[in-house]
PDB file of C-alpha atoms in Angstrom:
ATOM      1  CA  VAL D  17     -24.752  -9.261  22.994  1.00 69.00           C
ATOM      2  CA  CYS D  18     -28.817 -10.119  21.897  1.00 74.00           C
ATOM      3  CA  ASN D  19     -29.515 -13.868  22.083  1.00 73.00           C
ATOM      4  CA  GLY D  20     -32.810 -13.623  20.816  1.00 75.00           C
ATOM      5  CA  SER D  21     -34.533 -12.961  24.135  1.00 80.00           C
ATOM      6  CA  GLY D  22     -32.392 -10.375  25.786  1.00 83.00           C
ATOM      7  CA  TRP D  23     -29.224  -8.200  25.345  1.00 83.00           C
ATOM      8  CA  SER D  24     -26.163  -9.423  27.801  1.00 79.00           C
ATOM      9  CA  SER D  25     -24.115  -6.936  29.637  1.00 78.00           C
ATOM     10  CA  PRO D  26     -21.880  -4.336  27.329  1.00 79.00           C
ATOM     11  CA  VAL D  27     -18.064  -5.366  27.857  1.00 76.00           C
ATOM     12  CA  GLN D  28     -15.416  -2.387  27.488  1.00 79.00           C
ATOM     13  CA  LEU D  29     -13.111  -2.428  24.750  1.00 80.00           C
ATOM     14  CA  ASP D  30     -10.838   0.938  25.592  1.00 81.00           C
ATOM     15  CA  THR D  31     -10.600   3.385  27.700  1.00 77.00           C
ATOM     16  CA  THR D  32      -9.244   5.467  24.315  1.00 73.00           C
ATOM     17  CA  ILE D  33     -11.016   8.673  24.193  1.00 71.00           C
ATOM     18  CA  SER D  34     -13.175   9.590  20.769  1.00 76.00           C
ATOM     19  CA  PRO D  35     -11.695   6.242  18.840  1.00 81.00           C
ATOM     20  CA  ASN D  36     -12.162   6.650  15.084  1.00 85.00           C
ATOM     21  CA  SER D  37     -13.699   4.654  12.116  1.00 89.00           C
ATOM     22  CA  LEU D  38     -15.540   2.130  14.636  1.00 90.00           C
ATOM     23  CA  GLN D  39     -16.448  -1.339  13.398  1.00 93.00           C
ATOM     24  CA  LEU D  40     -17.830  -4.500  13.776  1.00 92.00           C
ATOM     25  CA  LEU D  41     -16.811  -7.412  11.582  1.00 91.00           C
ATOM     26  CA  VAL D  42     -18.321 -10.569  11.685  1.00 88.00           C
ATOM     27  CA  ASP D  43     -16.559 -14.235  10.966  1.00 88.00           C
ATOM     28  CA  GLY D  44     -18.520 -17.032  11.704  1.00 85.00           C
ATOM     29  CA  ASN D  45     -19.775 -17.362  15.210  1.00 85.00           C
ATOM     30  CA  GLU D  46     -16.616 -14.243  15.543  1.00 89.00           C
ATOM     31  CA  ILE D  47     -17.337 -10.732  16.174  1.00 90.00           C
ATOM     32  CA  TYR D  48     -14.649  -8.403  16.331  1.00 94.00           C
ATOM     33  CA  ALA D  49     -14.184  -4.327  16.533  1.00 93.00           C
ATOM     34  CA  ALA D  50     -11.710  -2.175  14.765  1.00 95.00           C
ATOM     35  CA  TYR D  51     -10.587   1.218  15.045  1.00 93.00           C
ATOM     36  CA  GLN D  52      -8.189   4.039  14.809  1.00 92.00           C
ATOM     37  CA  ASN D  53      -6.550   4.773  18.639  1.00 90.00           C
ATOM     38  CA  PRO D  54      -5.331   8.295  18.514  1.00 87.00           C
ATOM     39  CA  VAL D  55      -1.726   8.563  19.528  1.00 87.00           C
ATOM     40  CA  SER D  56       1.429  10.643  19.403  1.00 86.00           C
ATOM     41  CA  GLY D  57       2.016  11.570  15.684  1.00 81.00           C
ATOM     42  CA  GLY D  58      -1.302   9.847  14.572  1.00 86.00           C
ATOM     43  CA  ASN D  59      -3.188   6.982  15.110  1.00 90.00           C
ATOM     44  CA  GLN D  60      -2.518   3.188  15.712  1.00 92.00           C
ATOM     45  CA  LEU D  61      -5.090   0.615  14.186  1.00 94.00           C
ATOM     46  CA  VAL D  62      -6.545  -1.878  16.491  1.00 95.00           C
ATOM     47  CA  ILE D  63      -8.454  -4.878  16.370  1.00 96.00           C
ATOM     48  CA  LYS D  64     -10.148  -6.843  19.489  1.00 94.00           C
ATOM     49  CA  ASN D  65     -12.427  -9.611  19.768  1.00 92.00           C
ATOM     50  CA  LEU D  66     -15.519  -9.012  21.556  1.00 85.00           C
ATOM     51  CA  ASN D  67     -13.881 -10.396  25.361  1.00 84.00           C
ATOM     52  CA  GLY D  68     -11.972  -7.682  24.825  1.00 86.00           C
ATOM     53  CA  THR D  69      -8.085  -9.605  23.648  1.00 91.00           C
ATOM     54  CA  VAL D  70      -5.878  -7.470  21.472  1.00 94.00           C
ATOM     55  CA  ILE D  71      -5.735  -9.431  18.006  1.00 95.00           C
ATOM     56  CA  VAL D  72      -3.456  -6.670  16.793  1.00 96.00           C
ATOM     57  CA  ASN D  73      -2.280  -3.287  17.369  1.00 94.00           C
ATOM     58  CA  ASP D  74       1.373  -2.697  16.089  1.00 94.00           C
ATOM     59  CA  ARG D  75       0.856  -0.565  12.796  1.00 92.00           C
ATOM     60  CA  THR D  76       0.230   3.093  13.361  1.00 89.00           C
ATOM     61  CA  ALA D  77      -0.040   6.043  10.557  1.00 89.00           C
ATOM     62  CA  ARG D  78      -0.912   9.640  10.657  1.00 85.00           C
ATOM     63  CA  ASP D  79      -4.396   8.975   9.809  1.00 88.00           C
ATOM     64  CA  PHE D  80      -5.614   5.575   7.844  1.00 92.00           C
ATOM     65  CA  SER D  81      -8.162   7.094   6.037  1.00 88.00           C
ATOM     66  CA  ASN D  82     -11.830   6.125   6.420  1.00 87.00           C
ATOM     67  CA  PRO D  83     -10.347   2.235   6.768  1.00 92.00           C
ATOM     68  CA  THR D  84     -12.170  -0.530   6.299  1.00 93.00           C
ATOM     69  CA  VAL D  85     -11.180  -4.425   7.454  1.00 96.00           C
ATOM     70  CA  VAL D  86     -12.124  -7.879   7.078  1.00 95.00           C
ATOM     71  CA  LYS D  87     -12.106 -11.304   7.826  1.00 95.00           C
ATOM     72  CA  GLN D  88     -11.068 -14.274   5.534  1.00 92.00           C
ATOM     73  CA  GLY D  89     -10.046 -17.679   7.624  1.00 91.00           C
ATOM     74  CA  GLU D  90      -6.924 -16.669   9.462  1.00 94.00           C
ATOM     75  CA  LEU D  91      -6.765 -13.285   7.560  1.00 96.00           C
ATOM     76  CA  PHE D  92      -7.583  -9.965   8.127  1.00 97.00           C
ATOM     77  CA  TYR D  93      -7.880  -7.751   5.569  1.00 96.00           C
ATOM     78  CA  VAL D  94      -7.054  -3.908   5.985  1.00 96.00           C
ATOM     79  CA  ALA D  95      -7.996  -1.058   3.227  1.00 95.00           C
ATOM     80  CA  TYR D  96      -6.303   2.156   3.880  1.00 95.00           C
ATOM     81  CA  GLY D  97      -4.785   5.279   2.570  1.00 92.00           C
ATOM     82  CA  GLU D  98      -1.733   7.113   4.535  1.00 88.00           C
ATOM     83  CA  TYR D  99      -1.250  10.811   2.631  1.00 86.00           C
ATOM     84  CA  PRO D 100       0.784  11.282   0.348  1.00 86.00           C
ATOM     85  CA  ASP D 101       1.173   7.609  -0.078  1.00 90.00           C
ATOM     86  CA  VAL D 102      -0.708   5.466  -2.559  1.00 93.00           C
ATOM     87  CA  SER D 103      -3.755   3.660  -0.720  1.00 94.00           C
ATOM     88  CA  LYS D 104      -3.402  -0.040  -0.117  1.00 95.00           C
ATOM     89  CA  ILE D 105      -4.885  -3.396   0.869  1.00 96.00           C
ATOM     90  CA  ASP D 106      -2.697  -5.477   3.194  1.00 96.00           C
ATOM     91  CA  ILE D 107      -3.530  -8.386   5.162  1.00 97.00           C
ATOM     92  CA  TYR D 108      -2.762  -9.566   9.048  1.00 97.00           C
ATOM     93  CA  ASP D 109      -1.747 -13.542   8.993  1.00 97.00           C
ATOM     94  CA  THR D 110      -2.696 -14.581  12.932  1.00 96.00           C
ATOM     95  CA  VAL D 111      -0.727 -17.524  12.206  1.00 97.00           C
ATOM     96  CA  THR D 112       2.631 -16.007  11.601  1.00 97.00           C
ATOM     97  CA  GLN D 113       1.771 -12.600  12.797  1.00 96.00           C
ATOM     98  CA  THR D 114       3.039 -10.649  10.257  1.00 97.00           C
ATOM     99  CA  TRP D 115       1.596  -8.150   7.649  1.00 97.00           C
ATOM    100  CA  SER D 116       2.155  -7.875   4.159  1.00 97.00           C
ATOM    101  CA  THR D 117       0.616  -5.365   1.455  1.00 96.00           C
ATOM    102  CA  VAL D 118      -1.570  -7.447  -1.431  1.00 97.00           C
ATOM    103  CA  PHE D 119      -2.964  -4.857  -3.731  1.00 97.00           C
ATOM    104  CA  ALA D 120      -1.809  -1.055  -4.247  1.00 97.00           C
ATOM    105  CA  TYR D 121      -3.948   1.553  -6.322  1.00 96.00           C
ATOM    106  CA  ASP D 122      -1.800   4.270  -8.114  1.00 94.00           C
ATOM    107  CA  LYS D 123      -3.050   7.316  -6.501  1.00 92.00           C
ATOM    108  CA  TYR D 124      -4.083   7.466  -2.627  1.00 91.00           C
ATOM    109  CA  GLY D 125      -7.712   7.859  -1.963  1.00 89.00           C
ATOM    110  CA  ASN D 126      -9.600   9.347   1.763  1.00 89.00           C
ATOM    111  CA  ILE D 127     -12.376   6.597   1.181  1.00 91.00           C
ATOM    112  CA  ASN D 128     -11.071   3.100   1.129  1.00 94.00           C
ATOM    113  CA  LEU D 129     -14.095   0.571   1.481  1.00 95.00           C
ATOM    114  CA  LEU D 130     -13.689  -3.401   1.480  1.00 95.00           C
ATOM    115  CA  HIS D 131     -16.584  -6.036   1.501  1.00 95.00           C
ATOM    116  CA  ARG D 132     -16.078 -10.089   1.391  1.00 93.00           C
ATOM    117  CA  GLN D 133     -18.452 -11.984  -0.539  1.00 91.00           C
ATOM    118  CA  GLY D 134     -17.573 -15.681  -0.262  1.00 89.00           C
ATOM    119  CA  ALA D 135     -14.158 -16.241  -1.249  1.00 90.00           C
ATOM    120  CA  LYS D 136     -14.469 -13.399  -3.709  1.00 94.00           C
ATOM    121  CA  LEU D 137     -13.122  -9.445  -2.244  1.00 96.00           C
ATOM    122  CA  TYR D 138     -14.340  -6.110  -3.407  1.00 97.00           C
ATOM    123  CA  GLY D 139     -12.359  -3.456  -2.321  1.00 97.00           C
ATOM    124  CA  PHE D 140     -12.963   0.653  -3.441  1.00 96.00           C
ATOM    125  CA  SER D 141     -10.328   3.612  -3.007  1.00 94.00           C
ATOM    126  CA  GLY D 142     -11.250   7.266  -3.987  1.00 92.00           C
ATOM    127  CA  LYS D 143     -11.595  10.573  -2.583  1.00 88.00           C
ATOM    128  CA  GLY D 144     -14.127  12.147  -1.919  1.00 78.00           C
ATOM    129  CA  THR D 145     -13.637  16.248  -2.702  1.00 69.00           C
ATOM    130  CA  ILE D 146     -15.447  19.779  -2.521  1.00 67.00           C
ATOM    131  CA  PRO D 147     -16.626  21.716  -5.324  1.00 66.00           C
ATOM    132  CA  GLY D 148     -13.418  23.428  -6.875  1.00 68.00           C
ATOM    133  CA  GLU D 149     -11.431  20.759  -5.436  1.00 73.00           C
ATOM    134  CA  PRO D 150      -9.590  18.204  -8.755  1.00 75.00           C
ATOM    135  CA  GLU D 151     -11.715  15.354  -9.708  1.00 76.00           C
ATOM    136  CA  VAL D 152      -9.888  12.326  -8.984  1.00 82.00           C
ATOM    137  CA  THR D 153     -11.056   8.848 -10.400  1.00 91.00           C
ATOM    138  CA  PRO D 154     -11.006   6.428  -7.607  1.00 94.00           C
ATOM    139  CA  ALA D 155     -11.217   2.756  -8.960  1.00 96.00           C
ATOM    140  CA  LEU D 156     -12.472  -0.946  -8.195  1.00 97.00           C
ATOM    141  CA  ALA D 157     -10.013  -3.560  -7.202  1.00 97.00           C
ATOM    142  CA  VAL D 158     -10.914  -7.420  -7.035  1.00 97.00           C
ATOM    143  CA  TRP D 159      -9.809 -10.377  -5.833  1.00 96.00           C
ATOM    144  CA  ASN D 160     -11.371 -13.356  -7.623  1.00 94.00           C
ATOM    145  CA  GLY D 161      -9.545 -16.013  -5.498  1.00 91.00           C
ATOM    146  CA  SER D 162      -6.452 -16.226  -7.284  1.00 94.00           C
ATOM    147  CA  ALA D 163      -5.279 -13.145  -8.457  1.00 96.00           C
ATOM    148  CA  TRP D 164      -5.703  -8.543  -8.410  1.00 97.00           C
ATOM    149  CA  THR D 165      -7.626  -6.452 -10.965  1.00 96.00           C
ATOM    150  CA  LYS D 166      -8.520  -2.746 -11.033  1.00 97.00           C
ATOM    151  CA  ILE D 167     -11.307  -1.412 -12.862  1.00 97.00           C
ATOM    152  CA  GLU D 168     -11.480   2.207 -12.716  1.00 96.00           C
ATOM    153  CA  ILE D 169     -15.153   4.254 -12.132  1.00 95.00           C
ATOM    154  CA  PRO D 170     -14.853   7.558 -14.330  1.00 92.00           C
ATOM    155  CA  GLN D 171     -18.303   7.806 -13.577  1.00 87.00           C
ATOM    156  CA  LEU D 172     -17.244   8.773  -9.874  1.00 86.00           C
ATOM    157  CA  THR D 173     -15.716  12.185  -9.611  1.00 78.00           C
ATOM    158  CA  ARG D 174     -17.588  14.796  -7.398  1.00 79.00           C
ATOM    159  CA  TYR D 175     -19.241  12.430  -4.851  1.00 82.00           C
ATOM    160  CA  TYR D 176     -19.515  11.247  -0.771  1.00 75.00           C
ATOM    161  CA  ASP D 177     -20.762   8.492   0.983  1.00 80.00           C
ATOM    162  CA  VAL D 178     -20.149   6.247  -1.129  1.00 88.00           C
ATOM    163  CA  SER D 179     -20.910   2.543   0.118  1.00 90.00           C
ATOM    164  CA  LEU D 180     -19.829  -0.796  -1.819  1.00 94.00           C
ATOM    165  CA  LEU D 181     -22.203  -3.620  -1.942  1.00 94.00           C
ATOM    166  CA  THR D 182     -23.251  -7.235  -3.886  1.00 95.00           C
ATOM    167  CA  ALA D 183     -26.597  -8.613  -4.747  1.00 94.00           C
ATOM    168  CA  GLY D 184     -25.835 -11.993  -5.619  1.00 91.00           C
ATOM    169  CA  GLU D 185     -22.657 -12.063  -8.031  1.00 90.00           C
ATOM    170  CA  THR D 186     -23.233  -8.828  -8.472  1.00 94.00           C
ATOM    171  CA  VAL D 187     -21.625  -5.443  -7.534  1.00 96.00           C
ATOM    172  CA  TYR D 188     -22.878  -1.938  -7.019  1.00 95.00           C
ATOM    173  CA  LEU D 189     -21.878   0.926  -5.993  1.00 93.00           C
ATOM    174  CA  ALA D 190     -24.092   3.557  -4.081  1.00 89.00           C
ATOM    175  CA  TYR D 191     -22.968   7.357  -4.084  1.00 86.00           C
ATOM    176  CA  LEU D 192     -23.676  10.997  -3.607  1.00 81.00           C
ATOM    177  CA  ASP D 193     -23.174  13.474  -6.108  1.00 78.00           C
ATOM    178  CA  ASN D 194     -21.886  16.263  -3.969  1.00 75.00           C
ATOM    179  CA  ILE D 195     -21.802  19.074  -7.138  1.00 74.00           C
ATOM    180  CA  ALA D 196     -25.540  17.980  -8.271  1.00 72.00           C
ATOM    181  CA  LYS D 197     -26.411  16.766  -5.128  1.00 71.00           C
ATOM    182  CA  LYS D 198     -28.441  13.508  -6.349  1.00 76.00           C
ATOM    183  CA  SER D 199     -28.415   9.964  -5.716  1.00 78.00           C
ATOM    184  CA  GLY D 200     -27.475   7.543  -7.861  1.00 83.00           C
ATOM    185  CA  LEU D 201     -26.530   3.767  -8.021  1.00 88.00           C
ATOM    186  CA  LEU D 202     -23.727   1.985  -9.959  1.00 93.00           C
ATOM    187  CA  ARG D 203     -23.852  -1.625 -11.460  1.00 94.00           C
ATOM    188  CA  LEU D 204     -20.679  -3.401 -12.430  1.00 96.00           C
ATOM    189  CA  SER D 205     -20.873  -5.216 -16.022  1.00 95.00           C
ATOM    190  CA  GLY D 206     -18.108  -6.862 -17.664  1.00 92.00           C
ATOM    191  CA  ASN D 207     -15.058  -4.662 -16.888  1.00 93.00           C
ATOM    192  CA  SER D 208     -16.782  -1.219 -16.429  1.00 95.00           C
ATOM    193  CA  PHE D 209     -19.937   0.196 -14.095  1.00 95.00           C
ATOM    194  CA  VAL D 210     -23.028   0.839 -15.631  1.00 93.00           C
ATOM    195  CA  PRO D 211     -25.677   3.624 -14.171  1.00 89.00           C
ATOM    196  CA  CYS D 212     -28.589   1.518 -13.232  1.00 87.00           C
ATOM    197  CA  TYR D 213     -30.396   3.255 -10.266  1.00 76.00           C
ATOM    198  CA  ASP D 214     -30.581   7.735 -10.198  1.00 70.00           C
ATOM    199  CA  GLY D 215     -32.809   7.955  -7.286  1.00 58.00           C
ATOM    200  CA  LEU D 216     -36.265   8.877  -8.217  1.00 54.00           C
ATOM    201  CA  ASN D 217     -35.345  10.000 -11.488  1.00 58.00           C
ATOM    202  CA  GLY D 218     -32.407  12.312 -10.283  1.00 57.00           C
ATOM    203  CA  GLN D 219     -34.694  14.150  -7.400  1.00 63.00           C
ATOM    204  CA  ALA D 220     -33.528  11.962  -4.454  1.00 62.00           C
ATOM    205  CA  ASP D 221     -30.902  13.781  -2.457  1.00 65.00           C
ATOM    206  CA  ASP D 222     -29.879  10.775  -0.528  1.00 69.00           C
ATOM    207  CA  PHE D 223     -30.752   7.194  -0.042  1.00 72.00           C
ATOM    208  CA  LYS D 224     -29.037   4.091   0.634  1.00 79.00           C
ATOM    209  CA  ALA D 225     -29.033   0.642  -0.551  1.00 84.00           C
ATOM    210  CA  ALA D 226     -29.048  -2.550   1.432  1.00 87.00           C
ATOM    211  CA  ALA D 227     -28.645  -6.267  -0.209  1.00 90.00           C
ATOM    212  CA  VAL D 228     -30.504  -9.575   0.249  1.00 89.00           C
ATOM    213  CA  GLY D 229     -29.992 -12.444  -1.164  1.00 89.00           C
ATOM    214  CA  ASP D 230     -30.071 -11.271  -5.304  1.00 90.00           C
ATOM    215  CA  GLN D 231     -32.176  -8.004  -4.776  1.00 90.00           C
ATOM    216  CA  VAL D 232     -30.976  -4.716  -4.110  1.00 88.00           C
ATOM    217  CA  TYR D 233     -33.316  -2.466  -1.716  1.00 85.00           C
ATOM    218  CA  VAL D 234     -33.205   1.256  -1.695  1.00 80.00           C
ATOM    219  CA  ALA D 235     -34.538   3.741   0.925  1.00 78.00           C
ATOM    220  CA  THR D 236     -34.456   7.887  -0.866  1.00 73.00           C
ATOM    221  CA  ARG D 237     -35.178  10.993   0.968  1.00 73.00           C
ATOM    222  CA  THR D 238     -36.650  14.223  -1.489  1.00 70.00           C
ATOM    223  CA  GLY D 239     -36.827  17.038   1.299  1.00 67.00           C
ATOM    224  CA  THR D 240     -38.220  15.967   4.204  1.00 63.00           C
ATOM    225  CA  SER D 241     -39.970  12.674   2.067  1.00 62.00           C
ATOM    226  CA  ILE D 242     -38.119   8.938   2.983  1.00 61.00           C
ATOM    227  CA  THR D 243     -39.626   6.149   0.951  1.00 60.00           C
TER     228      THR D 243
END
């Protein structure tokens, strides 16, 4: 932890070898680590605070398929997929110490994203493919504070390295087309996505996007040039 003038001593959270899908999540002044711990027959989903205290570790699966964890109040939301079952968004209630499913997609996805913006939640589930594999249309799940809705994303069928972000109240998806080897950025407009940036007129072979306030910033790479 950096307090602005220096770093504290590191805290060892686990002794597992090669934890998967490691991420840090922030909720107010609290920071948590979430990761997959390889166990016999599959993986164990572990959430700990930075003191090393286990919040929950009683969920196992063959693989959680690149899960994402976010926290809202007393609830941890987990987006994941366990093949061949459909991808889901589950919640863990830290008060009742119980799990429940709040949203289920209609297909399996090996890319499962979750993003919190105030009281709203946005989830993405899709299946990154390689040339020759069947194309699978991904979907965005939206929690507006009272109900879930699902939006299909037909523009994304051949992709990987997807990121989900919000700028103000607008949702964006950044991706890399793994057939054309070109980057793109989609913006949610109403109930559908529209292209809003194609990475240097389609010449960029990779780029990353980030949002600050209501602005989106992108860094592009073309060959050995980064802008």
